[in-house]
């Protein structure tokens, strides 16, 4: 069973990840949500409603808990689970390895999904994390509607497959991970990769890195946890005080 402390700790981590993504401008207005799977199978998720804070200003009080079928387990005045809760529940059903899901609306990835322009491996040592993310695949969910039913959620989860990120045409992105921090970093890296591809196309014809270098970098496997922790400390500080580390 989940301890009484776990939902509280999960809410704090979800809210912190929301603030990071909001600070980086990876969503518009109050849109977007992050969830975390708890030990008893319930899901803590950033709520929506008239009393909500946007991602940039989210606090633990903005997080509610739902059962695996979506029934609210906890509630607060003016808050309810987001309409697209189905995204999160479907991914958890399909992916036992995933314990956190992010859904946001970053501009650059949305543009690439609209234009059917592929994201190319244009970087190597500049950002191995982003290159490994791309190597896992960046599929596109072709439906532009809100994902509000189990059927649509299952369709989207099937498109995501074993990957870490999924474009949603004319809509946004979904990113997953083993923690809110990793899922948020995956969304950040996807957005940065799209930004690099976009700017490279403004200058000329992007040239992917060499095959040998590509294979050497992605062949090292997942990014080490300590590097994820280091990156997350940077983004937490950026979100909290608005300054970049020297």
mmCIF file of N, CA, C and O in Angstrom, residues 174-244:
data_model
loop_
_atom_site.group_PDB
_atom_site.id
_atom_site.type_symbol
_atom_site.label_atom_id
_atom_site.label_comp_id
_atom_site.label_asym_id
_atom_site.label_seq_id
_atom_site.Cartn_x
_atom_site.Cartn_y
_atom_site.Cartn_z
ATOM 1 N N UNK A 174 3.763 14.173 -25.775
ATOM 2 C CA UNK A 174 3.727 13.372 -24.562
ATOM 3 C C UNK A 174 5.123 12.795 -24.365
ATOM 4 O O UNK A 174 5.729 12.294 -25.316
ATOM 5 N N UNK A 175 5.623 12.896 -23.149
ATOM 6 C CA UNK A 175 6.924 12.347 -22.805
ATOM 7 C C UNK A 175 6.768 11.482 -21.561
ATOM 8 O O UNK A 175 5.927 11.770 -20.702
ATOM 9 N N UNK A 176 7.565 10.431 -21.461
ATOM 10 C CA UNK A 176 7.442 9.506 -20.340
ATOM 11 C C UNK A 176 8.809 9.247 -19.736
ATOM 12 O O UNK A 176 9.845 9.520 -20.341
ATOM 13 N N UNK A 177 8.805 8.697 -18.522
ATOM 14 C CA UNK A 177 10.052 8.369 -17.861
ATOM 15 C C UNK A 177 9.803 7.568 -16.600
ATOM 16 O O UNK A 177 8.666 7.234 -16.265
ATOM 17 N N UNK A 178 10.875 7.294 -15.887
ATOM 18 C CA UNK A 178 10.775 6.544 -14.644
ATOM 19 C C UNK A 178 10.574 7.459 -13.439
ATOM 20 O O UNK A 178 10.531 6.986 -12.303
ATOM 21 N N UNK A 179 10.459 8.749 -13.700
ATOM 22 C CA UNK A 179 10.228 9.739 -12.638
ATOM 23 C C UNK A 179 9.717 11.009 -13.294
ATOM 24 O O UNK A 179 9.901 11.210 -14.501
ATOM 25 N N UNK A 180 9.086 11.906 -12.523
ATOM 26 C CA UNK A 180 8.689 13.190 -13.106
ATOM 27 C C UNK A 180 9.874 13.968 -13.656
ATOM 28 O O UNK A 180 9.753 14.667 -14.671
ATOM 29 N N UNK A 181 11.018 13.823 -13.007
ATOM 30 C CA UNK A 181 12.205 14.538 -13.452
ATOM 31 C C UNK A 181 12.668 14.035 -14.817
ATOM 32 O O UNK A 181 12.967 14.834 -15.722
ATOM 33 N N UNK A 182 12.728 12.717 -14.992
ATOM 34 C CA UNK A 182 13.166 12.165 -16.271
ATOM 35 C C UNK A 182 12.153 12.461 -17.371
ATOM 36 O O UNK A 182 12.532 12.826 -18.494
ATOM 37 N N UNK A 183 10.876 12.313 -17.086
ATOM 38 C CA UNK A 183 9.855 12.595 -18.099
ATOM 39 C C UNK A 183 9.915 14.057 -18.531
ATOM 40 O O UNK A 183 9.816 14.372 -19.722
ATOM 41 N N UNK A 184 10.101 14.968 -17.570
ATOM 42 C CA UNK A 184 10.206 16.389 -17.909
ATOM 43 C C UNK A 184 11.464 16.664 -18.725
ATOM 44 O O UNK A 184 11.438 17.428 -19.695
ATOM 45 N N UNK A 185 12.588 16.034 -18.358
ATOM 46 C CA UNK A 185 13.818 16.209 -19.135
ATOM 47 C C UNK A 185 13.643 15.708 -20.557
ATOM 48 O O UNK A 185 14.168 16.306 -21.505
ATOM 49 N N UNK A 186 12.915 14.622 -20.728
ATOM 50 C CA UNK A 186 12.678 14.125 -22.084
ATOM 51 C C UNK A 186 11.894 15.146 -22.913
ATOM 52 O O UNK A 186 12.176 15.340 -24.098
ATOM 53 N N UNK A 187 10.915 15.804 -22.286
ATOM 54 C CA UNK A 187 10.178 16.852 -22.998
ATOM 55 C C UNK A 187 11.079 18.036 -23.311
ATOM 56 O O UNK A 187 11.016 18.615 -24.406
ATOM 57 N N UNK A 188 11.955 18.390 -22.377
ATOM 58 C CA UNK A 188 12.892 19.500 -22.590
ATOM 59 C C UNK A 188 13.844 19.186 -23.734
ATOM 60 O O UNK A 188 14.068 20.015 -24.635
ATOM 61 N N UNK A 189 14.411 17.998 -23.726
ATOM 62 C CA UNK A 189 15.378 17.624 -24.757
ATOM 63 C C UNK A 189 14.724 17.518 -26.130
ATOM 64 O O UNK A 189 15.332 17.881 -27.149
ATOM 65 N N UNK A 190 13.488 17.052 -26.182
ATOM 66 C CA UNK A 190 12.771 17.007 -27.453
ATOM 67 C C UNK A 190 12.586 18.417 -27.999
ATOM 68 O O UNK A 190 12.797 18.665 -29.199
ATOM 69 N N UNK A 191 12.217 19.345 -27.133
ATOM 70 C CA UNK A 191 12.021 20.719 -27.566
ATOM 71 C C UNK A 191 13.337 21.339 -28.043
ATOM 72 O O UNK A 191 13.375 22.049 -29.060
ATOM 73 N N UNK A 192 14.436 21.076 -27.332
ATOM 74 C CA UNK A 192 15.736 21.619 -27.737
ATOM 75 C C UNK A 192 16.189 21.030 -29.071
ATOM 76 O O UNK A 192 16.756 21.731 -29.917
ATOM 77 N N UNK A 193 15.947 19.739 -29.256
ATOM 78 C CA UNK A 193 16.320 19.097 -30.518
ATOM 79 C C UNK A 193 15.538 19.704 -31.677
ATOM 80 O O UNK A 193 16.089 19.951 -32.764
ATOM 81 N N UNK A 194 14.250 19.967 -31.461
ATOM 82 C CA UNK A 194 13.441 20.599 -32.503
ATOM 83 C C UNK A 194 13.941 22.009 -32.789
ATOM 84 O O UNK A 194 13.993 22.441 -33.949
ATOM 85 N N UNK A 195 14.320 22.742 -31.753
ATOM 86 C CA UNK A 195 14.842 24.099 -31.926
ATOM 87 C C UNK A 195 16.136 24.081 -32.755
ATOM 88 O O UNK A 195 16.318 24.914 -33.662
ATOM 89 N N UNK A 196 17.025 23.158 -32.462
ATOM 90 C CA UNK A 196 18.274 23.047 -33.220
ATOM 91 C C UNK A 196 18.001 22.710 -34.682
ATOM 92 O O UNK A 196 18.608 23.289 -35.589
ATOM 93 N N UNK A 197 17.100 21.761 -34.921
ATOM 94 C CA UNK A 197 16.755 21.407 -36.295
ATOM 95 C C UNK A 197 16.153 22.597 -37.036
ATOM 96 O O UNK A 197 16.474 22.853 -38.202
ATOM 97 N N UNK A 198 15.282 23.324 -36.361
ATOM 98 C CA UNK A 198 14.632 24.477 -36.978
ATOM 99 C C UNK A 198 15.656 25.542 -37.360
ATOM 100 O O UNK A 198 15.669 26.040 -38.498
ATOM 101 N N UNK A 199 16.524 25.877 -36.433
ATOM 102 C CA UNK A 199 17.506 26.925 -36.714
ATOM 103 C C UNK A 199 18.505 26.484 -37.773
ATOM 104 O O UNK A 199 18.952 27.300 -38.596
ATOM 105 N N UNK A 200 18.858 25.204 -37.776
ATOM 106 C CA UNK A 200 19.769 24.709 -38.809
ATOM 107 C C UNK A 200 19.144 24.848 -40.189
ATOM 108 O O UNK A 200 19.825 25.215 -41.164
ATOM 109 N N UNK A 201 17.847 24.605 -40.295
ATOM 110 C CA UNK A 201 17.172 24.745 -41.588
ATOM 111 C C UNK A 201 17.082 26.206 -42.034
ATOM 112 O O UNK A 201 16.997 26.484 -43.234
ATOM 113 N N UNK A 202 17.095 27.132 -41.089
ATOM 114 C CA UNK A 202 17.119 28.540 -41.467
ATOM 115 C C UNK A 202 18.454 28.916 -42.115
ATOM 116 O O UNK A 202 18.509 29.784 -42.996
ATOM 117 N N UNK A 203 19.530 28.254 -41.688
ATOM 118 C CA UNK A 203 20.860 28.548 -42.219
ATOM 119 C C UNK A 203 21.157 27.817 -43.527
ATOM 120 O O UNK A 203 21.915 28.291 -44.363
ATOM 121 N N UNK A 204 20.569 26.654 -43.701
ATOM 122 C CA UNK A 204 20.866 25.866 -44.903
ATOM 123 C C UNK A 204 20.291 24.474 -44.773
ATOM 124 O O UNK A 204 19.285 24.262 -44.089
ATOM 125 N N UNK A 205 20.944 23.520 -45.394
ATOM 126 C CA UNK A 205 20.496 22.131 -45.353
ATOM 127 C C UNK A 205 21.203 21.409 -44.213
ATOM 128 O O UNK A 205 22.416 21.229 -44.234
ATOM 129 N N UNK A 206 20.476 20.998 -43.174
ATOM 130 C CA UNK A 206 21.115 20.330 -42.040
ATOM 131 C C UNK A 206 21.829 19.044 -42.470
ATOM 132 O O UNK A 206 21.318 18.284 -43.286
ATOM 133 N N UNK A 207 23.001 18.821 -41.905
ATOM 134 C CA UNK A 207 23.783 17.624 -42.219
ATOM 135 C C UNK A 207 23.885 16.774 -40.956
ATOM 136 O O UNK A 207 24.490 17.198 -39.972
ATOM 137 N N UNK A 208 23.284 15.585 -40.962
ATOM 138 C CA UNK A 208 23.377 14.718 -39.780
ATOM 139 C C UNK A 208 24.833 14.376 -39.468
ATOM 140 O O UNK A 208 25.696 14.399 -40.350
ATOM 141 N N UNK A 209 25.093 14.046 -38.219
ATOM 142 C CA UNK A 209 26.432 13.643 -37.834
ATOM 143 C C UNK A 209 26.766 12.306 -38.499
ATOM 144 O O UNK A 209 25.885 11.585 -38.978
ATOM 145 N N UNK A 210 28.043 11.960 -38.528
ATOM 146 C CA UNK A 210 28.473 10.732 -39.178
ATOM 147 C C UNK A 210 27.938 9.483 -38.506
ATOM 148 O O UNK A 210 27.669 9.474 -37.296
ATOM 149 N N UNK A 211 27.806 8.432 -39.283
ATOM 150 C CA UNK A 211 27.244 7.178 -38.781
ATOM 151 C C UNK A 211 28.062 6.606 -37.639
ATOM 152 O O UNK A 211 27.519 6.138 -36.636
ATOM 153 N N UNK A 212 29.392 6.619 -37.784
ATOM 154 C CA UNK A 212 30.247 6.042 -36.745
ATOM 155 C C UNK A 212 30.090 6.797 -35.434
ATOM 156 O O UNK A 212 29.993 6.188 -34.352
ATOM 157 N N UNK A 213 30.068 8.146 -35.510
ATOM 158 C CA UNK A 213 29.914 8.941 -34.304
ATOM 159 C C UNK A 213 28.538 8.731 -33.681
ATOM 160 O O UNK A 213 28.393 8.623 -32.463
ATOM 161 N N UNK A 214 27.531 8.652 -34.525
ATOM 162 C CA UNK A 214 26.174 8.407 -34.050
ATOM 163 C C UNK A 214 26.119 7.085 -33.278
ATOM 164 O O UNK A 214 25.621 7.025 -32.149
ATOM 165 N N UNK A 215 26.657 6.043 -33.879
ATOM 166 C CA UNK A 215 26.595 4.725 -33.249
ATOM 167 C C UNK A 215 27.414 4.676 -31.971
ATOM 168 O O UNK A 215 27.042 3.989 -31.005
ATOM 169 N N UNK A 216 28.525 5.406 -31.941
ATOM 170 C CA UNK A 216 29.346 5.426 -30.732
ATOM 171 C C UNK A 216 28.594 6.063 -29.574
ATOM 172 O O UNK A 216 28.635 5.568 -28.442
ATOM 173 N N UNK A 217 27.883 7.152 -29.846
ATOM 174 C CA UNK A 217 27.185 7.858 -28.778
ATOM 175 C C UNK A 217 25.953 7.089 -28.309
ATOM 176 O O UNK A 217 25.764 6.862 -27.113
ATOM 177 N N UNK A 218 25.123 6.662 -29.235
ATOM 178 C CA UNK A 218 23.890 5.980 -28.816
ATOM 179 C C UNK A 218 24.186 4.582 -28.295
ATOM 180 O O UNK A 218 23.407 4.016 -27.526
ATOM 181 N N UNK A 219 25.330 4.025 -28.696
ATOM 182 C CA UNK A 219 25.681 2.677 -28.258
ATOM 183 C C UNK A 219 26.062 2.587 -26.808
ATOM 184 O O UNK A 219 26.159 1.490 -26.247
ATOM 185 N N UNK A 220 26.286 3.719 -26.158
ATOM 186 C CA UNK A 220 26.645 3.710 -24.742
ATOM 187 C C UNK A 220 25.435 3.504 -23.844
ATOM 188 O O UNK A 220 25.574 3.402 -22.627
ATOM 189 N N UNK A 221 24.241 3.458 -24.441
ATOM 190 C CA UNK A 221 23.039 3.167 -23.664
ATOM 191 C C UNK A 221 22.425 4.398 -23.043
ATOM 192 O O UNK A 221 22.615 5.519 -23.498
ATOM 193 N N UNK A 222 21.681 4.191 -21.957
ATOM 194 C CA UNK A 222 20.946 5.272 -21.313
ATOM 195 C C UNK A 222 21.898 6.271 -20.664
ATOM 196 O O UNK A 222 23.004 5.934 -20.250
ATOM 197 N N UNK A 223 21.440 7.500 -20.572
ATOM 198 C CA UNK A 223 22.190 8.524 -19.871
ATOM 199 C C UNK A 223 22.302 8.151 -18.397
ATOM 200 O O UNK A 223 21.339 7.717 -17.770
ATOM 201 N N UNK A 224 23.497 8.302 -17.830
ATOM 202 C CA UNK A 224 23.733 7.906 -16.447
ATOM 203 C C UNK A 224 22.842 8.707 -15.498
ATOM 204 O O UNK A 224 22.647 9.914 -15.675
ATOM 205 N N UNK A 225 22.312 8.037 -14.454
ATOM 206 C CA UNK A 225 21.402 8.728 -13.527
ATOM 207 C C UNK A 225 22.008 9.985 -12.912
ATOM 208 O O UNK A 225 21.304 10.969 -12.699
ATOM 209 N N UNK A 226 23.317 9.960 -12.632
ATOM 210 C CA UNK A 226 23.912 11.136 -11.999
ATOM 211 C C UNK A 226 23.910 12.338 -12.938
ATOM 212 O O UNK A 226 23.838 13.493 -12.485
ATOM 213 N N UNK A 227 23.969 12.088 -14.255
ATOM 214 C CA UNK A 227 23.897 13.188 -15.209
ATOM 215 C C UNK A 227 22.485 13.749 -15.296
ATOM 216 O O UNK A 227 22.286 14.952 -15.463
ATOM 217 N N UNK A 228 21.496 12.867 -15.187
ATOM 218 C CA UNK A 228 20.111 13.323 -15.140
ATOM 219 C C UNK A 228 19.895 14.174 -13.889
ATOM 220 O O UNK A 228 19.286 15.246 -13.937
ATOM 221 N N UNK A 229 20.430 13.703 -12.751
ATOM 222 C CA UNK A 229 20.289 14.459 -11.503
ATOM 223 C C UNK A 229 20.938 15.833 -11.619
ATOM 224 O O UNK A 229 20.387 16.841 -11.153
ATOM 225 N N UNK A 230 22.124 15.878 -12.219
ATOM 226 C CA UNK A 230 22.828 17.148 -12.371
ATOM 227 C C UNK A 230 22.040 18.112 -13.241
ATOM 228 O O UNK A 230 21.889 19.304 -12.905
ATOM 229 N N UNK A 231 21.536 17.607 -14.371
ATOM 230 C CA UNK A 231 20.738 18.456 -15.260
ATOM 231 C C UNK A 231 19.495 18.958 -14.543
ATOM 232 O O UNK A 231 19.112 20.132 -14.672
ATOM 233 N N UNK A 232 18.876 18.102 -13.757
ATOM 234 C CA UNK A 232 17.645 18.505 -13.084
ATOM 235 C C UNK A 232 17.899 19.566 -12.024
ATOM 236 O O UNK A 232 17.102 20.484 -11.842
ATOM 237 N N UNK A 233 19.037 19.472 -11.319
ATOM 238 C CA UNK A 233 19.370 20.514 -10.350
ATOM 239 C C UNK A 233 19.480 21.874 -11.024
ATOM 240 O O UNK A 233 19.046 22.894 -10.478
ATOM 241 N N UNK A 234 20.070 21.893 -12.217
ATOM 242 C CA UNK A 234 20.174 23.139 -12.966
ATOM 243 C C UNK A 234 18.795 23.707 -13.271
ATOM 244 O O UNK A 234 18.514 24.884 -13.034
ATOM 245 N N UNK A 235 17.917 22.863 -13.807
ATOM 246 C CA UNK A 235 16.592 23.353 -14.192
ATOM 247 C C UNK A 235 15.759 23.743 -12.974
ATOM 248 O O UNK A 235 14.984 24.706 -13.035
ATOM 249 N N UNK A 236 15.913 23.031 -11.863
ATOM 250 C CA UNK A 236 15.202 23.424 -10.642
ATOM 251 C C UNK A 236 15.643 24.807 -10.191
ATOM 252 O O UNK A 236 14.819 25.648 -9.828
ATOM 253 N N UNK A 237 16.949 25.053 -10.216
ATOM 254 C CA UNK A 237 17.448 26.365 -9.795
ATOM 255 C C UNK A 237 16.964 27.443 -10.756
ATOM 256 O O UNK A 237 16.580 28.541 -10.336
ATOM 257 N N UNK A 238 16.977 27.130 -12.041
ATOM 258 C CA UNK A 238 16.513 28.092 -13.034
ATOM 259 C C UNK A 238 15.057 28.459 -12.761
ATOM 260 O O UNK A 238 14.659 29.623 -12.854
ATOM 261 N N UNK A 239 14.238 27.468 -12.453
ATOM 262 C CA UNK A 239 12.814 27.708 -12.215
ATOM 263 C C UNK A 239 12.586 28.470 -10.911
ATOM 264 O O UNK A 239 11.670 29.291 -10.819
ATOM 265 N N UNK A 240 13.441 28.209 -9.917
ATOM 266 C CA UNK A 240 13.203 28.788 -8.611
ATOM 267 C C UNK A 240 13.658 30.239 -8.485
ATOM 268 O O UNK A 240 13.011 31.050 -7.850
ATOM 269 N N UNK A 241 14.836 30.565 -9.100
ATOM 270 C CA UNK A 241 15.312 31.932 -8.916
ATOM 271 C C UNK A 241 15.497 32.701 -10.215
ATOM 272 O O UNK A 241 15.892 33.864 -10.201
ATOM 273 N N UNK A 242 15.227 32.020 -11.356
ATOM 274 C CA UNK A 242 15.264 32.729 -12.630
ATOM 275 C C UNK A 242 16.638 33.063 -13.126
ATOM 276 O O UNK A 242 16.781 33.824 -14.090
ATOM 277 N N UNK A 243 17.687 32.501 -12.504
ATOM 278 C CA UNK A 243 19.041 32.768 -12.962
ATOM 279 C C UNK A 243 19.709 31.481 -13.385
ATOM 280 O O UNK A 243 19.397 30.403 -12.857
ATOM 281 N N UNK A 244 20.605 31.567 -14.309
ATOM 282 C CA UNK A 244 21.348 30.403 -14.767
ATOM 283 C C UNK A 244 22.606 30.225 -13.939
ATOM 284 O O UNK A 244 23.248 31.200 -13.532
#
